[in-house]
mmCIF file of C-alpha atoms in Angstrom:
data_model
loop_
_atom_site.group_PDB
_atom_site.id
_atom_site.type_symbol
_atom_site.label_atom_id
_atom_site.label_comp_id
_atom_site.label_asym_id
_atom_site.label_seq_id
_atom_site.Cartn_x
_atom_site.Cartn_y
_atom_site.Cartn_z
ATOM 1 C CA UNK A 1 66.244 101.805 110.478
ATOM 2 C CA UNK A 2 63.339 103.743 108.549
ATOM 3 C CA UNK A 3 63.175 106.522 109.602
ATOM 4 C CA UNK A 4 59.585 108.387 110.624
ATOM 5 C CA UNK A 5 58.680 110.857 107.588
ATOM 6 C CA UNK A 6 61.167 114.094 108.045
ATOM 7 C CA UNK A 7 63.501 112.713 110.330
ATOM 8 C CA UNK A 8 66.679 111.906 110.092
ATOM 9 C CA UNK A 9 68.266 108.739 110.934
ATOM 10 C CA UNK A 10 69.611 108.982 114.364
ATOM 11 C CA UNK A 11 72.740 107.392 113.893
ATOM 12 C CA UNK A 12 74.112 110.050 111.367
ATOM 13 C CA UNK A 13 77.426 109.275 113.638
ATOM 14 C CA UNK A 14 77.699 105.992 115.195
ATOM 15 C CA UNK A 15 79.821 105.526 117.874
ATOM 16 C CA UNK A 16 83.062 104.646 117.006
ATOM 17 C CA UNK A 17 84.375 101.180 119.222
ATOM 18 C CA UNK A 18 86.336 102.845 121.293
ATOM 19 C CA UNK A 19 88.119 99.509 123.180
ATOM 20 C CA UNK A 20 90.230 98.964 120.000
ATOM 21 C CA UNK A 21 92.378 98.312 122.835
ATOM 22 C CA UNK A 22 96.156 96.733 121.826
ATOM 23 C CA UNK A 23 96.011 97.148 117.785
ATOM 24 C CA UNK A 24 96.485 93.505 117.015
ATOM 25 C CA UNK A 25 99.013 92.368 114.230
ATOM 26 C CA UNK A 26 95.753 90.756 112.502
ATOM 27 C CA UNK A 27 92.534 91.842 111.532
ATOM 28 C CA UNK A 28 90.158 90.131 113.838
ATOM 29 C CA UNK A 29 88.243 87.130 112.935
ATOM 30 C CA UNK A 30 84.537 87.574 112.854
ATOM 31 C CA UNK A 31 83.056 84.751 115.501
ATOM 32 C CA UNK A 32 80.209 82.616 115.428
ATOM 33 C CA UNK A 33 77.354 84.000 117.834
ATOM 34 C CA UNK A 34 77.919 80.363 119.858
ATOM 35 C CA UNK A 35 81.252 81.927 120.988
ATOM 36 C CA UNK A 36 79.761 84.877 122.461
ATOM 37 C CA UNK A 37 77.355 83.171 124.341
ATOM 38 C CA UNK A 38 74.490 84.157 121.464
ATOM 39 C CA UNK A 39 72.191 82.565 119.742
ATOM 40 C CA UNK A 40 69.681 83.240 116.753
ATOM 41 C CA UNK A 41 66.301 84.900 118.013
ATOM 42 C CA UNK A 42 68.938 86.544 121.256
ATOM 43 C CA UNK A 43 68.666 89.641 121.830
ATOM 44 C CA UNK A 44 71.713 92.332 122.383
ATOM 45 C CA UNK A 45 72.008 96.356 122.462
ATOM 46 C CA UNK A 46 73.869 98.147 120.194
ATOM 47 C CA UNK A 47 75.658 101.680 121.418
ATOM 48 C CA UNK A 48 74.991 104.384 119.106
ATOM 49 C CA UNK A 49 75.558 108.423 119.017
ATOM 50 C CA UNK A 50 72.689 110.128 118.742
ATOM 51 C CA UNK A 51 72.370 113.491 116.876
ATOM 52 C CA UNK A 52 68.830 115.304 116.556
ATOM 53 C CA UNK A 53 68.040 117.673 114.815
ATOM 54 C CA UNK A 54 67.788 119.521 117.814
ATOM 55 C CA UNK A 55 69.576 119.913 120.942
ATOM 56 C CA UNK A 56 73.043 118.191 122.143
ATOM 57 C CA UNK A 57 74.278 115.009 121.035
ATOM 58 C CA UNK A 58 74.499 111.862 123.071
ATOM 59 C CA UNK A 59 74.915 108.112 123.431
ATOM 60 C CA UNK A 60 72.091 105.602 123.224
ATOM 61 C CA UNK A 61 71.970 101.405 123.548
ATOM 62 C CA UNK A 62 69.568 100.610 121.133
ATOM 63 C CA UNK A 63 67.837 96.890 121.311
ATOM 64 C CA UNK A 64 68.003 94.628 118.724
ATOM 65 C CA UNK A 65 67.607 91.215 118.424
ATOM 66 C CA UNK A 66 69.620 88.535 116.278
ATOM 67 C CA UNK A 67 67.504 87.527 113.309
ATOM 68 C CA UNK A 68 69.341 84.833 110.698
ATOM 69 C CA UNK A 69 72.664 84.295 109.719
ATOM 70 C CA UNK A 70 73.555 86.218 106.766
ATOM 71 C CA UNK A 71 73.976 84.373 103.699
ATOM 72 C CA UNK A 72 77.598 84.182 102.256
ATOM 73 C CA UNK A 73 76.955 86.718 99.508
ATOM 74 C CA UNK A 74 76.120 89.629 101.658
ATOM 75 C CA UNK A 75 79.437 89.497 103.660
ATOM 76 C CA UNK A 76 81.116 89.038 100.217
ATOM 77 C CA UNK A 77 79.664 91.950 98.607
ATOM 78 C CA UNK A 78 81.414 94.135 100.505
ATOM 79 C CA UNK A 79 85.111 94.379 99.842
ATOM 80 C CA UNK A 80 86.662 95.302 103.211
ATOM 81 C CA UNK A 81 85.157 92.893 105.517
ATOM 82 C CA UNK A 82 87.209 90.115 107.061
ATOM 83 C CA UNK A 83 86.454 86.574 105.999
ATOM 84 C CA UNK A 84 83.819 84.703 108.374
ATOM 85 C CA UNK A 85 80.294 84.518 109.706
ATOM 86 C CA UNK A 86 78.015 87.054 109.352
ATOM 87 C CA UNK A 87 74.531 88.061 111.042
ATOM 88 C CA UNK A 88 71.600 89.782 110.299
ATOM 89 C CA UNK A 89 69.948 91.800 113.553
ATOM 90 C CA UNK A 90 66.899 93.721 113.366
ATOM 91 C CA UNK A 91 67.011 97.105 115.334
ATOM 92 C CA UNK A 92 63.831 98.003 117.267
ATOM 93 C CA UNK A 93 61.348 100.231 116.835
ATOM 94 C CA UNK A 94 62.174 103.200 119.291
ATOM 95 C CA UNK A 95 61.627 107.241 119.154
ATOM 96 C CA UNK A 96 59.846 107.606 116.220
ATOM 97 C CA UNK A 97 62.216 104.848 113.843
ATOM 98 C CA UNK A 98 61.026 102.089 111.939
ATOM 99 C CA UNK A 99 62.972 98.430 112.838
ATOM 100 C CA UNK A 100 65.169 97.845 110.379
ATOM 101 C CA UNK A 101 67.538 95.426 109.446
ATOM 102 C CA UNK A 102 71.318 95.438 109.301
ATOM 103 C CA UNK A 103 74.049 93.057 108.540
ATOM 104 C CA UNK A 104 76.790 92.822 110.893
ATOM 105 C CA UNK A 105 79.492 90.509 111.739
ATOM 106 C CA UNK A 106 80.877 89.830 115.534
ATOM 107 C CA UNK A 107 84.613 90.676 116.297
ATOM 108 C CA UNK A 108 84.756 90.404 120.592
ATOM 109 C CA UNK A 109 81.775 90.029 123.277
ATOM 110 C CA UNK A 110 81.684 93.758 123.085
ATOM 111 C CA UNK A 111 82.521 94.410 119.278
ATOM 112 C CA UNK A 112 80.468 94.539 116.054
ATOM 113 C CA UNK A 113 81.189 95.652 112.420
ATOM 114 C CA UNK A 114 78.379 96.899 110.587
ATOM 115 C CA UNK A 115 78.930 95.718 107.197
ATOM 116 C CA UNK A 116 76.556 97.630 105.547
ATOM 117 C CA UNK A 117 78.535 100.998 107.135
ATOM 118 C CA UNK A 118 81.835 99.917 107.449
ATOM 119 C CA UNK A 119 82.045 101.150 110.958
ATOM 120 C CA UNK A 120 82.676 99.361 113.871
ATOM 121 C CA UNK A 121 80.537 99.128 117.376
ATOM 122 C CA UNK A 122 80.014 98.497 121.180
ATOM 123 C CA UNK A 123 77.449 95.243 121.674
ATOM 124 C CA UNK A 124 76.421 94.171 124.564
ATOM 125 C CA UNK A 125 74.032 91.286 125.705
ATOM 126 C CA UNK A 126 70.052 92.799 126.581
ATOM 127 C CA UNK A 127 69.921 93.034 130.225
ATOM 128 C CA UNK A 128 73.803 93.491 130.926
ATOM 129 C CA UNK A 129 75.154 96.934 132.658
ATOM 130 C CA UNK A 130 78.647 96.422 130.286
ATOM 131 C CA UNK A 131 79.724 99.890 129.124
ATOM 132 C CA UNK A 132 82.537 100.936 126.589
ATOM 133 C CA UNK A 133 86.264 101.851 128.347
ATOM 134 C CA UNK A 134 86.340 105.966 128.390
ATOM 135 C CA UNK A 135 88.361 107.654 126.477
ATOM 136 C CA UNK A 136 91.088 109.704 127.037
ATOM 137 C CA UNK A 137 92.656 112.769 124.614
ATOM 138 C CA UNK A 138 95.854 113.522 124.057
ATOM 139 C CA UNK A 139 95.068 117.020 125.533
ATOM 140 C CA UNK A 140 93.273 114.941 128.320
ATOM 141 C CA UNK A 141 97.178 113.022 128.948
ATOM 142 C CA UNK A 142 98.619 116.349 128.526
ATOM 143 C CA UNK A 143 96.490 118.592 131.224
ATOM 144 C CA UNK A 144 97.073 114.929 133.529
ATOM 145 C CA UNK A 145 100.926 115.307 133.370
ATOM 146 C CA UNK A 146 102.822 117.132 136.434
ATOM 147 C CA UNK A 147 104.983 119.885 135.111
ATOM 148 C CA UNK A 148 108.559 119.967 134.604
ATOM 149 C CA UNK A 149 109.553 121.690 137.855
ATOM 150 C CA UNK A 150 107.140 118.754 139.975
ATOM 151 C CA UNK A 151 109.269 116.033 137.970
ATOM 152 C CA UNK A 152 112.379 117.202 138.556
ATOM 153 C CA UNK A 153 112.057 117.817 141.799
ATOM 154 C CA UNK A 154 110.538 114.550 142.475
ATOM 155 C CA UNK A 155 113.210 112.889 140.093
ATOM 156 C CA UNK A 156 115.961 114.402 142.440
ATOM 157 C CA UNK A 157 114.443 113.595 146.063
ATOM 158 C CA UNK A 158 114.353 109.988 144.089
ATOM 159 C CA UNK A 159 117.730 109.871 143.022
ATOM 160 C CA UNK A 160 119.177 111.420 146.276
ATOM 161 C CA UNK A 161 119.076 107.950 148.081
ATOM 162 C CA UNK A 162 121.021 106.147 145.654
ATOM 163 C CA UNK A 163 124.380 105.658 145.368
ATOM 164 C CA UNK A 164 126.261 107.622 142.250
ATOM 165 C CA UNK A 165 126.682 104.475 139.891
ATOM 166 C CA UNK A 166 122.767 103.669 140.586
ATOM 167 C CA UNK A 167 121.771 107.112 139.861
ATOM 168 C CA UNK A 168 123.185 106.677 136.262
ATOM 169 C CA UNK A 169 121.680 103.775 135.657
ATOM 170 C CA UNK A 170 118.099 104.704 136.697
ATOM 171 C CA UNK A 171 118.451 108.189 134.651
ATOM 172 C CA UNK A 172 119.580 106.227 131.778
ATOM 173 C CA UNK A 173 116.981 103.567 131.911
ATOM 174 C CA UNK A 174 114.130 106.282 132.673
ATOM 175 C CA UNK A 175 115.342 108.354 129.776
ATOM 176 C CA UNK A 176 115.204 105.385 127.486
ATOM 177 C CA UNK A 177 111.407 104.368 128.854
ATOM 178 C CA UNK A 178 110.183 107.977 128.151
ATOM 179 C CA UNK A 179 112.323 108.427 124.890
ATOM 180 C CA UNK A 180 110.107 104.847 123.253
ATOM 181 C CA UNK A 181 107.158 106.195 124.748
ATOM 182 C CA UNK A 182 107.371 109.246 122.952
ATOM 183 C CA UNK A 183 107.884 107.658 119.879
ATOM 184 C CA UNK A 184 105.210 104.925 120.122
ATOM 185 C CA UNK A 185 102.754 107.920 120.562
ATOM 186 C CA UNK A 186 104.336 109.638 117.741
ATOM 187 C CA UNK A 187 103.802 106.752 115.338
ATOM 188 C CA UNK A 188 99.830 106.731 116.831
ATOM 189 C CA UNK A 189 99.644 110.284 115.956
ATOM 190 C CA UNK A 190 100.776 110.123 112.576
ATOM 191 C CA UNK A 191 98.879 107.103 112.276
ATOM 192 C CA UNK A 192 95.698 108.511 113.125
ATOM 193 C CA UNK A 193 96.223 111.599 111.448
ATOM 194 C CA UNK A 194 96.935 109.620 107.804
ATOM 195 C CA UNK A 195 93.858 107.568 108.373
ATOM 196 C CA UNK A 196 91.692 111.433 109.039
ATOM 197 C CA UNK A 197 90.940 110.225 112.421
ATOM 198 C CA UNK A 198 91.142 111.658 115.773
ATOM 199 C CA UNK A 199 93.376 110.702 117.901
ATOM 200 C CA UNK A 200 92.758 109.316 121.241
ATOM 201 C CA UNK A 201 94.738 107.106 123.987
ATOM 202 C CA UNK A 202 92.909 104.174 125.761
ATOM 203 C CA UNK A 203 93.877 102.128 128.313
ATOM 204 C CA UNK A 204 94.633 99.132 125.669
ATOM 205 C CA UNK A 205 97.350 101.481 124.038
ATOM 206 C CA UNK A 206 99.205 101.690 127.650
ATOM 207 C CA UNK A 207 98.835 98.513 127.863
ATOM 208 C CA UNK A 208 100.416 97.340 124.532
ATOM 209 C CA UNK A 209 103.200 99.829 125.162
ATOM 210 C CA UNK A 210 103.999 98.192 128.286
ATOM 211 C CA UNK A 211 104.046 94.469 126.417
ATOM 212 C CA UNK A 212 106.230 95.887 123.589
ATOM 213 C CA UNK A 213 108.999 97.769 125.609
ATOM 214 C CA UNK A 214 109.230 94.522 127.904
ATOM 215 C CA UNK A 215 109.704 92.487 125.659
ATOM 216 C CA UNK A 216 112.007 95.079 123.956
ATOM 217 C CA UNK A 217 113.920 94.548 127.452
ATOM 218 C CA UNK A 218 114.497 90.809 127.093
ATOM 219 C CA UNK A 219 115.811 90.751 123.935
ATOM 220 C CA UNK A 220 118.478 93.613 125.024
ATOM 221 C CA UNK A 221 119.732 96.200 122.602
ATOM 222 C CA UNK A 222 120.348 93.572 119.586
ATOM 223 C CA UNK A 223 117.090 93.119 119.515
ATOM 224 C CA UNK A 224 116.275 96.347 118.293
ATOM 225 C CA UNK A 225 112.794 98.474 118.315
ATOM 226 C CA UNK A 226 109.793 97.406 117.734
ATOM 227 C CA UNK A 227 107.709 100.311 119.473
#
């Protein structure tokens, strides 16, 4: 978008997608605006950070509406974007910005990439109250956690009902959950970290966890790890 003469663009740090819920094992496919209930002339809102020159930071759904379908070339001129259709939208005019034009392609209902930045972004439809999934810090996850004492003493009053052979196995299996956990969140950190991101659990990562040690269950110790 254009900006007004001195100003700076406003989205000098877009607002990272945050529902990149349960990493998939593919990139996603970029969808035709048909499958998300969108057609050419529709009109969606696209969530952005906001940071002016002056005062604090903050987030801001900023209309747009759905102008053409890209042609081929543009998507193929840039190197990292995943094979499919692509759209151009044209922001609105709003505080003080020229409309301008951006090409972008769809991943989800909730889920753009903006070609032309690379990064990717929380759509919604105009008129829908939809917001992103919060998210949650590792310090966040940390500060949540009861302390060692609280567990223990819960673990105990627990394990006090049980007969002895029961009590092994639930310490056993509880020390295996937390052991995987561990090391799935490990592998996110270090993930993160090599790719110079922050690092931040969602609800999609719990999820995903959940899925993988389960099915890590069925398949019994042969199977092996995949966390």
């Amino acid at each position: 978008m254009a900006s007004a003469p001195g100003a700076a663009l406003p989205w000098a740090a877009p607002a990272r997608a945050a529902c990149q819920a349960a990493e998939a094992e593919e990139e996603p496919k970029p969808l035709a605006i048909e499958a998300v209930g969108l057609a050419i002339g529709g009109r969606i809102e696209v969530c952005w950070n906001v940071e002016p020159a002056e005062g604090e930071p903050y987030s801001k759904w900023w209309g747009a509406r759905v102008l053409r379908q890209a042609a081929a070339a543009a998507a193929a001129a840039e190197p990292d974007a995943p094979a499919g259709p692509s759209y151009v939208i044209v922001y609105d005019t709003d505080e003080g910005f020229d409309a301008e034009e951006r090409t972008v392609q769809l991943l989800s209902r909730h889920e753009l990439l903006d070609l032309e930045d690379g990064d990717p972004l929380h759509w919604r439809r105009e008129g829908e109250e939809w917001e992103p999934p919060e998210e949650a810090t590792l310090q966040d996850l940390v500060q949540s956690l009861p302390d060692d004492a609280s567990l223990c003493a819960a673990e105990a009053e627990a394990l006090s009902e049980m007969d002895a052979a029961t009590q092994r196995r639930v310490a056993a299996a509880f020390r295996e959950y937390t052991d995987c956990f561990k090391e799935y969140i490990r592998d996110k950190v270090e993930a993160a970290a090599a790719a110079g991101e922050e690092f931040v659990i969602t609800a999609g990562m719990v999820a995903e966890f959940k899925t993988r040690h389960s099915a890590r269950m069925e398949r019994g110790p042969a199977g092996g790890s995949d966390l």
